[in-house]
Amino acid sequence: MTGIVRLALAALMAITAMGTARAEDALKARIGVLRLSSSAPVFIAQDKGYFREAGLDVELKFFDAAQPIAVATTSGDIDFGVTAFTAGLYNLAGKGVLKVIGGMSREKAGYPLIGYFASNNAYASGLKTPKDLAGKRVAMTQVGSSFHYSLGLLADKYGFRLADVKIVPLQSLSNAAAALKGETVDAALLPISTARKLMDDGGAKFLGWVGDETPWQLGAVFASPKTLTNKVLVTKLLGALAKADREYHDVILAAMKDGVAPINDKTKPLLEIIAKYTNLPVEQVVGNCAYIDPDGKLDVKNVDNQIKWLQEQGFADKGFDANAIIAKEFVKAD
């Protein structure tokens, strides 16, 4: 073996060892998410290697409803949760076992995300708009969920009593969609990614978007106090997400028109990533792009309003407010 060959082999071994060491040094993190566009920056950061570049080895764990993500975070089954606010999440945070560390999706006019949908029979009988939901049987995942809060905001807007609506909690998006199609409920609140097939198959009728009716801060990033003791881990994760937030906003959201993103050379790579993780074709993703602040900011005032509303309804424990559940050293307030 010549000296040159020996040097080349030694260099190759050194590079390999450095790569192995870097992989071993990467901080491991498990993130709980739903397969919805509201978690688009998480998917982008994972697929484009932003987590890896930040020195993280991230595993995504998928759930079918928001509340189980909060529970899994407190139990240590996952390190971070990215999902919608719920009464259960707030109750855990109020007990000090969860902290909000960043903003994620928002209900915002012009950005379709969660919609009101009617069964065919109910629609034929006069359920034509969201304000007609008074007195109807409405399916959603859980009592005190983000869907429930959206319905409460709608009741306040149109002056009907939330108590006059028959809430049917079915624990998962798939169950709510099946109930709507099977005509066992009059209506349901569903993300468009779940409802689109129903509409395409003629199994439901669209009534309106939550974002157009009552905009609000829907989702957030959160973690347990134990995870927050590792400030390096949290800072790296939020930094990678911030990079993905900005790219998602500037490439996709900035290009949207009439609630639909165009498919072009610039947007297609990101749309394909979202499609991959949401199990939807790109042609459906384009009309299903949730609004996310480009800087990952959290609307703290709205979070406080949510807590107060849930407390008034008896869904959330009393004795805490937004300031008590937010990790101020990490949150960028809007």
C-alpha positions as a LaTeX table, in Angstrom:
\begin{tabular}{lrrr}
\hline
Residue & $x$ (\AA) & $y$ (\AA) & $z$ (\AA) \\
\hline
Met1 & 0.00 & 0.00 & 0.00 \\
Thr2 & 1.50 & 3.30 & $-1.06$ \\
Gly3 & 1.81 & 6.27 & 1.27 \\
Ile4 & $-0.74$ & 8.21 & $-0.76$ \\
Val5 & $-3.30$ & 5.40 & $-0.46$ \\
Arg6 & $-2.66$ & 5.10 & 3.27 \\
Leu7 & $-3.19$ & 8.83 & 3.70 \\
Ala8 & $-6.41$ & 8.70 & 1.67 \\
Leu9 & $-7.75$ & 5.80 & 3.73 \\
Ala10 & $-6.82$ & 7.56 & 6.96 \\
Ala11 & $-8.61$ & 10.71 & 5.83 \\
Leu12 & $-11.69$ & 8.72 & 4.84 \\
Met13 & $-11.75$ & 6.95 & 8.20 \\
Ala14 & $-11.40$ & 10.28 & 9.99 \\
Ile15 & $-14.32$ & 11.78 & 8.04 \\
Thr16 & $-16.45$ & 8.70 & 8.74 \\
Ala17 & $-15.60$ & 8.85 & 12.44 \\
Met18 & $-16.51$ & 12.53 & 12.56 \\
Gly19 & $-19.87$ & 11.82 & 10.89 \\
Thr20 & $-20.58$ & 8.98 & 13.34 \\
Ala21 & $-19.65$ & 11.16 & 16.27 \\
Arg22 & $-21.92$ & 13.94 & 15.04 \\
Ala23 & $-24.81$ & 11.47 & 14.65 \\
Glu24 & $-24.19$ & 10.16 & 18.17 \\
Asp25 & $-23.97$ & 13.71 & 19.55 \\
Ala26 & $-27.33$ & 14.71 & 18.03 \\
Leu27 & $-29.98$ & 15.42 & 20.64 \\
Lys28 & $-32.96$ & 13.11 & 20.31 \\
Ala29 & $-36.46$ & 14.56 & 20.30 \\
Arg30 & $-39.88$ & 13.00 & 19.79 \\
Ile31 & $-42.57$ & 15.32 & 18.44 \\
Gly32 & $-46.28$ & 14.51 & 18.53 \\
Val33 & $-48.33$ & 15.85 & 15.60 \\
Leu34 & $-51.49$ & 15.30 & 13.58 \\
Arg35 & $-51.32$ & 14.55 & 9.87 \\
Leu36 & $-52.68$ & 18.02 & 9.05 \\
Ser37 & $-51.30$ & 21.00 & 7.16 \\
Ser38 & $-51.45$ & 22.92 & 10.44 \\
Ser39 & $-48.18$ & 21.15 & 11.26 \\
Ala40 & $-46.56$ & 21.96 & 7.89 \\
Pro41 & $-43.40$ & 23.58 & 9.32 \\
Val42 & $-42.71$ & 20.44 & 11.35 \\
Phe43 & $-42.85$ & 18.34 & 8.19 \\
Ile44 & $-40.68$ & 20.80 & 6.27 \\
Ala45 & $-38.06$ & 20.96 & 9.02 \\
Gln46 & $-37.93$ & 17.16 & 9.16 \\
Asp47 & $-37.89$ & 16.49 & 5.43 \\
Lys48 & $-35.46$ & 19.26 & 4.46 \\
Gly49 & $-33.05$ & 18.41 & 7.26 \\
Tyr50 & $-33.45$ & 21.59 & 9.32 \\
Phe51 & $-33.74$ & 19.56 & 12.53 \\
Arg52 & $-30.67$ & 17.55 & 11.58 \\
Glu53 & $-28.70$ & 20.70 & 10.74 \\
Ala54 & $-29.57$ & 22.02 & 14.19 \\
Gly55 & $-28.06$ & 18.91 & 15.78 \\
Leu56 & $-31.32$ & 17.10 & 16.42 \\
Asp57 & $-32.39$ & 13.53 & 15.76 \\
Val58 & $-36.18$ & 13.95 & 15.52 \\
Glu59 & $-38.80$ & 11.23 & 15.49 \\
Leu60 & $-42.34$ & 12.21 & 14.53 \\
Lys61 & $-45.18$ & 10.42 & 16.28 \\
Phe62 & $-48.64$ & 10.75 & 14.73 \\
Phe63 & $-51.95$ & 11.00 & 16.58 \\
Asp64 & $-55.63$ & 11.22 & 15.55 \\
Ala65 & $-56.75$ & 13.96 & 17.96 \\
Ala66 & $-55.20$ & 16.89 & 19.80 \\
Gln67 & $-55.81$ & 15.94 & 23.43 \\
Pro68 & $-53.82$ & 12.65 & 23.34 \\
Ile69 & $-50.79$ & 14.65 & 22.20 \\
Ala70 & $-50.99$ & 16.81 & 25.34 \\
Val71 & $-51.32$ & 13.72 & 27.53 \\
Ala72 & $-48.37$ & 12.00 & 25.83 \\
Thr73 & $-46.24$ & 15.10 & 26.39 \\
Thr74 & $-46.91$ & 15.15 & 30.12 \\
Ser75 & $-46.29$ & 11.40 & 30.45 \\
Gly76 & $-42.92$ & 11.63 & 28.68 \\
Asp77 & $-43.98$ & 9.48 & 25.71 \\
Ile78 & $-43.05$ & 12.47 & 23.53 \\
Asp79 & $-40.87$ & 15.50 & 24.21 \\
Phe80 & $-42.81$ & 18.14 & 22.28 \\
Gly81 & $-46.37$ & 18.49 & 21.09 \\
Val82 & $-47.58$ & 20.49 & 18.11 \\
Thr83 & $-51.35$ & 20.68 & 17.90 \\
Ala84 & $-54.46$ & 22.73 & 18.63 \\
Phe85 & $-55.33$ & 24.14 & 22.02 \\
Thr86 & $-57.95$ & 22.16 & 23.94 \\
Ala87 & $-59.53$ & 22.40 & 27.37 \\
Gly88 & $-57.61$ & 19.31 & 28.41 \\
Leu89 & $-54.33$ & 20.84 & 27.30 \\
Tyr90 & $-55.09$ & 24.01 & 29.24 \\
Asn91 & $-56.00$ & 22.04 & 32.37 \\
Leu92 & $-52.69$ & 20.19 & 32.21 \\
Ala93 & $-50.84$ & 23.45 & 31.67 \\
Gly94 & $-52.75$ & 25.04 & 34.56 \\
Lys95 & $-51.44$ & 22.29 & 36.83 \\
Gly96 & $-47.90$ & 23.12 & 35.75 \\
Val97 & $-47.18$ & 19.94 & 33.78 \\
Leu98 & $-47.18$ & 21.62 & 30.33 \\
Lys99 & $-45.79$ & 24.90 & 29.01 \\
Val100 & $-46.48$ & 26.67 & 25.71 \\
Ile101 & $-43.21$ & 27.56 & 23.95 \\
Gly102 & $-44.33$ & 28.85 & 20.53 \\
Gly103 & $-47.14$ & 29.55 & 18.13 \\
Met104 & $-48.25$ & 27.42 & 15.21 \\
Ser105 & $-51.46$ & 27.44 & 13.14 \\
Arg106 & $-54.10$ & 30.16 & 13.23 \\
Glu107 & $-57.63$ & 30.40 & 11.98 \\
Lys108 & $-57.39$ & 33.38 & 9.63 \\
Ala109 & $-59.66$ & 34.70 & 6.91 \\
Gly110 & $-58.60$ & 33.56 & 3.47 \\
Tyr111 & $-56.72$ & 30.47 & 4.68 \\
Pro112 & $-59.07$ & 27.42 & 4.68 \\
Leu113 & $-58.42$ & 25.02 & 7.54 \\
Ile114 & $-61.35$ & 23.99 & 9.74 \\
Gly115 & $-64.80$ & 24.11 & 8.21 \\
Tyr116 & $-68.45$ & 23.64 & 9.11 \\
Phe117 & $-70.05$ & 20.83 & 7.13 \\
Ala118 & $-73.65$ & 19.62 & 6.96 \\
Ser119 & $-75.07$ & 16.20 & 6.25 \\
Asn120 & $-77.02$ & 15.97 & 3.01 \\
Asn121 & $-80.33$ & 15.51 & 4.80 \\
Ala122 & $-79.75$ & 18.44 & 7.16 \\
Tyr123 & $-78.69$ & 20.65 & 4.26 \\
Ala124 & $-81.84$ & 19.75 & 2.34 \\
Ser125 & $-83.86$ & 20.58 & 5.45 \\
Gly126 & $-82.47$ & 24.12 & 5.71 \\
Leu127 & $-79.01$ & 23.93 & 7.28 \\
Lys128 & $-77.33$ & 26.21 & 4.72 \\
Thr129 & $-74.92$ & 28.43 & 6.71 \\
Pro130 & $-72.92$ & 28.24 & 9.97 \\
Lys131 & $-75.43$ & 30.47 & 11.78 \\
Asp132 & $-78.09$ & 27.78 & 11.20 \\
Leu133 & $-76.31$ & 25.34 & 13.57 \\
Ala134 & $-78.47$ & 26.31 & 16.56 \\
Gly135 & $-80.50$ & 23.31 & 17.68 \\
Lys136 & $-78.55$ & 20.84 & 15.52 \\
Arg137 & $-76.55$ & 17.71 & 16.37 \\
Val138 & $-72.91$ & 18.59 & 15.70 \\
Ala139 & $-70.06$ & 16.09 & 15.68 \\
Met140 & $-66.54$ & 16.92 & 16.80 \\
Thr141 & $-63.59$ & 15.11 & 18.32 \\
Gln142 & $-64.00$ & 16.01 & 22.00 \\
Val143 & $-65.83$ & 18.30 & 24.40 \\
Gly144 & $-63.59$ & 21.29 & 25.10 \\
Ser145 & $-61.64$ & 20.80 & 21.89 \\
Ser146 & $-60.60$ & 23.51 & 19.44 \\
Phe147 & $-63.71$ & 22.60 & 17.43 \\
His148 & $-65.87$ & 23.21 & 20.50 \\
Tyr149 & $-64.28$ & 26.63 & 21.07 \\
Ser150 & $-64.83$ & 27.51 & 17.40 \\
Leu151 & $-68.51$ & 26.66 & 17.76 \\
Gly152 & $-68.69$ & 28.75 & 20.92 \\
Leu153 & $-67.24$ & 31.75 & 19.10 \\
Leu154 & $-69.80$ & 31.22 & 16.35 \\
Ala155 & $-72.65$ & 31.14 & 18.88 \\
Asp156 & $-71.41$ & 34.40 & 20.38 \\
Lys157 & $-71.17$ & 35.98 & 16.92 \\
Tyr158 & $-74.71$ & 35.07 & 15.83 \\
Gly159 & $-76.42$ & 35.30 & 19.20 \\
Phe160 & $-77.58$ & 31.73 & 19.68 \\
Arg161 & $-77.01$ & 29.67 & 22.83 \\
Leu162 & $-74.26$ & 27.08 & 22.68 \\
Ala163 & $-76.36$ & 25.02 & 25.08 \\
Asp164 & $-78.96$ & 24.69 & 22.31 \\
Val165 & $-76.48$ & 22.78 & 20.16 \\
Lys166 & $-76.25$ & 19.05 & 20.76 \\
Ile167 & $-72.52$ & 18.32 & 20.87 \\
Val168 & $-71.62$ & 14.78 & 19.80 \\
Pro169 & $-68.00$ & 14.00 & 20.84 \\
Leu170 & $-66.68$ & 11.10 & 18.76 \\
Gln171 & $-63.00$ & 11.14 & 19.81 \\
Ser172 & $-61.45$ & 11.21 & 16.35 \\
Leu173 & $-61.69$ & 13.02 & 13.03 \\
Ser174 & $-62.42$ & 9.80 & 11.17 \\
Asn175 & $-65.33$ & 8.99 & 13.49 \\
Ala176 & $-66.81$ & 12.47 & 13.09 \\
Ala177 & $-66.56$ & 12.22 & 9.30 \\
Ala178 & $-68.20$ & 8.78 & 9.32 \\
Ala179 & $-71.07$ & 10.06 & 11.46 \\
Leu180 & $-71.64$ & 12.95 & 9.06 \\
Lys181 & $-71.67$ & 10.67 & 6.04 \\
Gly182 & $-73.92$ & 8.18 & 7.84 \\
Glu183 & $-76.46$ & 10.92 & 8.68 \\
Thr184 & $-76.31$ & 10.20 & 12.43 \\
Val185 & $-75.45$ & 13.88 & 13.01 \\
Asp186 & $-76.60$ & 17.05 & 11.27 \\
Ala187 & $-73.21$ & 18.69 & 11.01 \\
Ala188 & $-69.55$ & 18.43 & 11.94 \\
Leu189 & $-66.51$ & 20.63 & 12.34 \\
Leu190 & $-63.70$ & 19.07 & 10.34 \\
Pro191 & $-60.39$ & 20.03 & 8.77 \\
Ile192 & $-60.72$ & 20.30 & 5.02 \\
Ser193 & $-58.20$ & 17.47 & 4.60 \\
Thr194 & $-60.71$ & 15.15 & 6.28 \\
Ala195 & $-63.86$ & 16.64 & 4.75 \\
Arg196 & $-62.72$ & 16.94 & 1.14 \\
Lys197 & $-63.26$ & 13.27 & 0.27 \\
Leu198 & $-66.71$ & 13.46 & 1.84 \\
Met199 & $-67.60$ & 16.38 & $-0.40$ \\
Asp200 & $-66.01$ & 14.82 & $-3.48$ \\
Asp201 & $-68.06$ & 11.66 & $-2.87$ \\
Gly202 & $-71.25$ & 13.68 & $-2.30$ \\
Gly203 & $-71.37$ & 12.73 & 1.39 \\
Ala204 & $-71.49$ & 16.24 & 2.92 \\
Lys205 & $-72.14$ & 19.89 & 2.14 \\
Phe206 & $-69.81$ & 22.80 & 2.91 \\
Leu207 & $-71.19$ & 25.64 & 5.06 \\
Gly208 & $-68.22$ & 27.92 & 5.78 \\
Trp209 & $-64.73$ & 28.34 & 7.22 \\
Val210 & $-63.95$ & 28.99 & 10.86 \\
Gly211 & $-61.20$ & 31.43 & 9.83 \\
Asp212 & $-63.65$ & 33.53 & 7.86 \\
Glu213 & $-66.21$ & 33.55 & 10.68 \\
Thr214 & $-64.07$ & 33.79 & 13.84 \\
Pro215 & $-60.26$ & 34.06 & 13.45 \\
Trp216 & $-58.19$ & 32.85 & 16.41 \\
Gln217 & $-54.89$ & 31.26 & 17.53 \\
Leu218 & $-55.51$ & 27.58 & 16.93 \\
Gly219 & $-52.27$ & 25.75 & 17.56 \\
Ala220 & $-49.02$ & 25.91 & 19.46 \\
Val221 & $-45.78$ & 24.14 & 20.32 \\
Phe222 & $-45.56$ & 22.91 & 23.88 \\
Ala223 & $-43.41$ & 20.80 & 26.16 \\
Ser224 & $-43.21$ & 19.49 & 29.73 \\
Pro225 & $-41.19$ & 21.32 & 32.40 \\
Lys226 & $-38.74$ & 18.39 & 32.37 \\
Thr227 & $-38.04$ & 18.90 & 28.66 \\
Leu228 & $-37.66$ & 22.65 & 29.22 \\
Thr229 & $-34.74$ & 22.07 & 31.57 \\
Asn230 & $-32.75$ & 21.14 & 28.46 \\
Lys231 & $-32.60$ & 24.67 & 27.09 \\
Val232 & $-30.18$ & 23.68 & 24.33 \\
Leu233 & $-32.65$ & 21.11 & 23.01 \\
Val234 & $-35.58$ & 23.56 & 23.12 \\
Thr235 & $-33.61$ & 26.37 & 21.50 \\
Lys236 & $-32.39$ & 24.12 & 18.68 \\
Leu237 & $-35.90$ & 22.82 & 18.02 \\
Leu238 & $-37.49$ & 26.26 & 17.95 \\
Gly239 & $-34.70$ & 27.56 & 15.73 \\
Ala240 & $-35.30$ & 24.81 & 13.16 \\
Leu241 & $-39.05$ & 25.41 & 13.28 \\
Ala242 & $-38.54$ & 29.16 & 12.85 \\
Lys243 & $-36.60$ & 28.50 & 9.65 \\
Ala244 & $-39.41$ & 26.27 & 8.37 \\
Asp245 & $-42.11$ & 28.77 & 9.48 \\
Arg246 & $-40.50$ & 31.50 & 7.41 \\
Glu247 & $-40.02$ & 29.31 & 4.34 \\
Tyr248 & $-43.58$ & 27.99 & 4.47 \\
His249 & $-44.94$ & 31.52 & 4.80 \\
Asp250 & $-42.80$ & 33.14 & 2.12 \\
Val251 & $-43.07$ & 30.35 & $-0.45$ \\
Ile252 & $-46.61$ & 29.02 & $-0.02$ \\
Leu253 & $-48.77$ & 31.39 & 2.01 \\
Ala254 & $-47.51$ & 34.51 & 0.26 \\
Ala255 & $-48.46$ & 32.97 & $-3.10$ \\
Met256 & $-52.00$ & 31.94 & $-2.13$ \\
Lys257 & $-54.96$ & 33.49 & $-3.90$ \\
Asp258 & $-58.60$ & 32.87 & $-2.99$ \\
Gly259 & $-57.48$ & 30.27 & $-0.43$ \\
Val260 & $-55.49$ & 28.19 & $-2.92$ \\
Ala261 & $-51.73$ & 27.89 & $-3.38$ \\
Pro262 & $-50.39$ & 27.69 & $-6.94$ \\
Ile263 & $-48.35$ & 24.69 & $-8.07$ \\
Asn264 & $-45.13$ & 25.93 & $-9.63$ \\
Asp265 & $-41.40$ & 25.27 & $-9.50$ \\
Lys266 & $-41.08$ & 27.26 & $-6.27$ \\
Thr267 & $-44.05$ & 25.90 & $-4.33$ \\
Lys268 & $-44.17$ & 22.31 & $-5.54$ \\
Pro269 & $-41.27$ & 20.94 & $-3.44$ \\
Leu270 & $-42.87$ & 22.17 & $-0.20$ \\
Leu271 & $-46.37$ & 21.13 & $-1.26$ \\
Glu272 & $-45.03$ & 17.64 & $-1.95$ \\
Ile273 & $-43.54$ & 17.47 & 1.53 \\
Ile274 & $-46.87$ & 18.43 & 3.10 \\
Ala275 & $-48.64$ & 15.90 & 0.87 \\
Lys276 & $-46.22$ & 13.19 & 1.95 \\
Tyr277 & $-46.92$ & 13.65 & 5.66 \\
Thr278 & $-50.65$ & 14.33 & 5.41 \\
Asn279 & $-51.28$ & 11.42 & 3.01 \\
Leu280 & $-52.99$ & 13.73 & 0.53 \\
Pro281 & $-52.35$ & 14.39 & $-3.16$ \\
Val282 & $-50.70$ & 17.73 & $-3.92$ \\
Glu283 & $-53.86$ & 18.82 & $-5.74$ \\
Gln284 & $-55.72$ & 18.70 & $-2.41$ \\
Val285 & $-52.94$ & 20.23 & $-0.31$ \\
Val286 & $-53.07$ & 23.46 & $-2.33$ \\
Gly287 & $-56.46$ & 24.35 & $-0.84$ \\
Asn288 & $-55.53$ & 23.21 & 2.64 \\
Cys289 & $-52.64$ & 25.45 & 3.73 \\
Ala290 & $-53.13$ & 26.71 & 7.28 \\
Tyr291 & $-51.91$ & 30.18 & 8.19 \\
Ile292 & $-48.80$ & 30.22 & 10.39 \\
Asp293 & $-47.02$ & 33.36 & 11.54 \\
Pro294 & $-43.68$ & 33.65 & 9.70 \\
Asp295 & $-41.87$ & 34.30 & 12.98 \\
Gly296 & $-43.69$ & 31.62 & 14.96 \\
Lys297 & $-45.40$ & 34.25 & 17.13 \\
Leu298 & $-48.16$ & 33.40 & 19.56 \\
Asp299 & $-51.28$ & 35.55 & 19.98 \\
Val300 & $-51.09$ & 35.62 & 23.77 \\
Lys301 & $-54.15$ & 37.85 & 24.14 \\
Asn302 & $-56.28$ & 35.35 & 22.24 \\
Val303 & $-54.89$ & 32.46 & 24.29 \\
Asp304 & $-56.00$ & 34.31 & 27.41 \\
Asn305 & $-59.47$ & 34.77 & 25.87 \\
Gln306 & $-59.64$ & 31.04 & 25.12 \\
Ile307 & $-58.80$ & 30.16 & 28.71 \\
Lys308 & $-61.41$ & 32.56 & 30.09 \\
Trp309 & $-64.09$ & 31.20 & 27.72 \\
Leu310 & $-63.32$ & 27.59 & 28.62 \\
Gln311 & $-63.36$ & 28.45 & 32.33 \\
Glu312 & $-66.71$ & 30.18 & 31.97 \\
Gln313 & $-68.12$ & 27.10 & 30.23 \\
Gly314 & $-66.80$ & 24.83 & 32.99 \\
Phe315 & $-64.44$ & 23.01 & 30.60 \\
Ala316 & $-61.23$ & 24.36 & 32.15 \\
Asp317 & $-60.21$ & 24.71 & 35.77 \\
Lys318 & $-60.17$ & 28.19 & 37.24 \\
Gly319 & $-57.24$ & 29.93 & 38.88 \\
Phe320 & $-54.81$ & 30.42 & 35.97 \\
Asp321 & $-54.40$ & 32.57 & 32.89 \\
Ala322 & $-52.17$ & 32.72 & 29.81 \\
Asn323 & $-49.22$ & 34.12 & 31.74 \\
Ala324 & $-49.20$ & 31.04 & 33.97 \\
Ile325 & $-48.85$ & 28.54 & 31.14 \\
Ile326 & $-46.42$ & 30.30 & 28.78 \\
Ala327 & $-42.64$ & 29.81 & 28.90 \\
Lys328 & $-41.85$ & 33.48 & 28.36 \\
Glu329 & $-38.15$ & 32.88 & 27.73 \\
Phe330 & $-39.05$ & 31.02 & 24.53 \\
Val331 & $-42.35$ & 32.52 & 23.31 \\
Lys332 & $-42.43$ & 35.33 & 20.75 \\
Ala333 & $-45.62$ & 37.19 & 21.64 \\
Asp334 & $-47.81$ & 38.79 & 18.98 \\
\hline
\end{tabular}
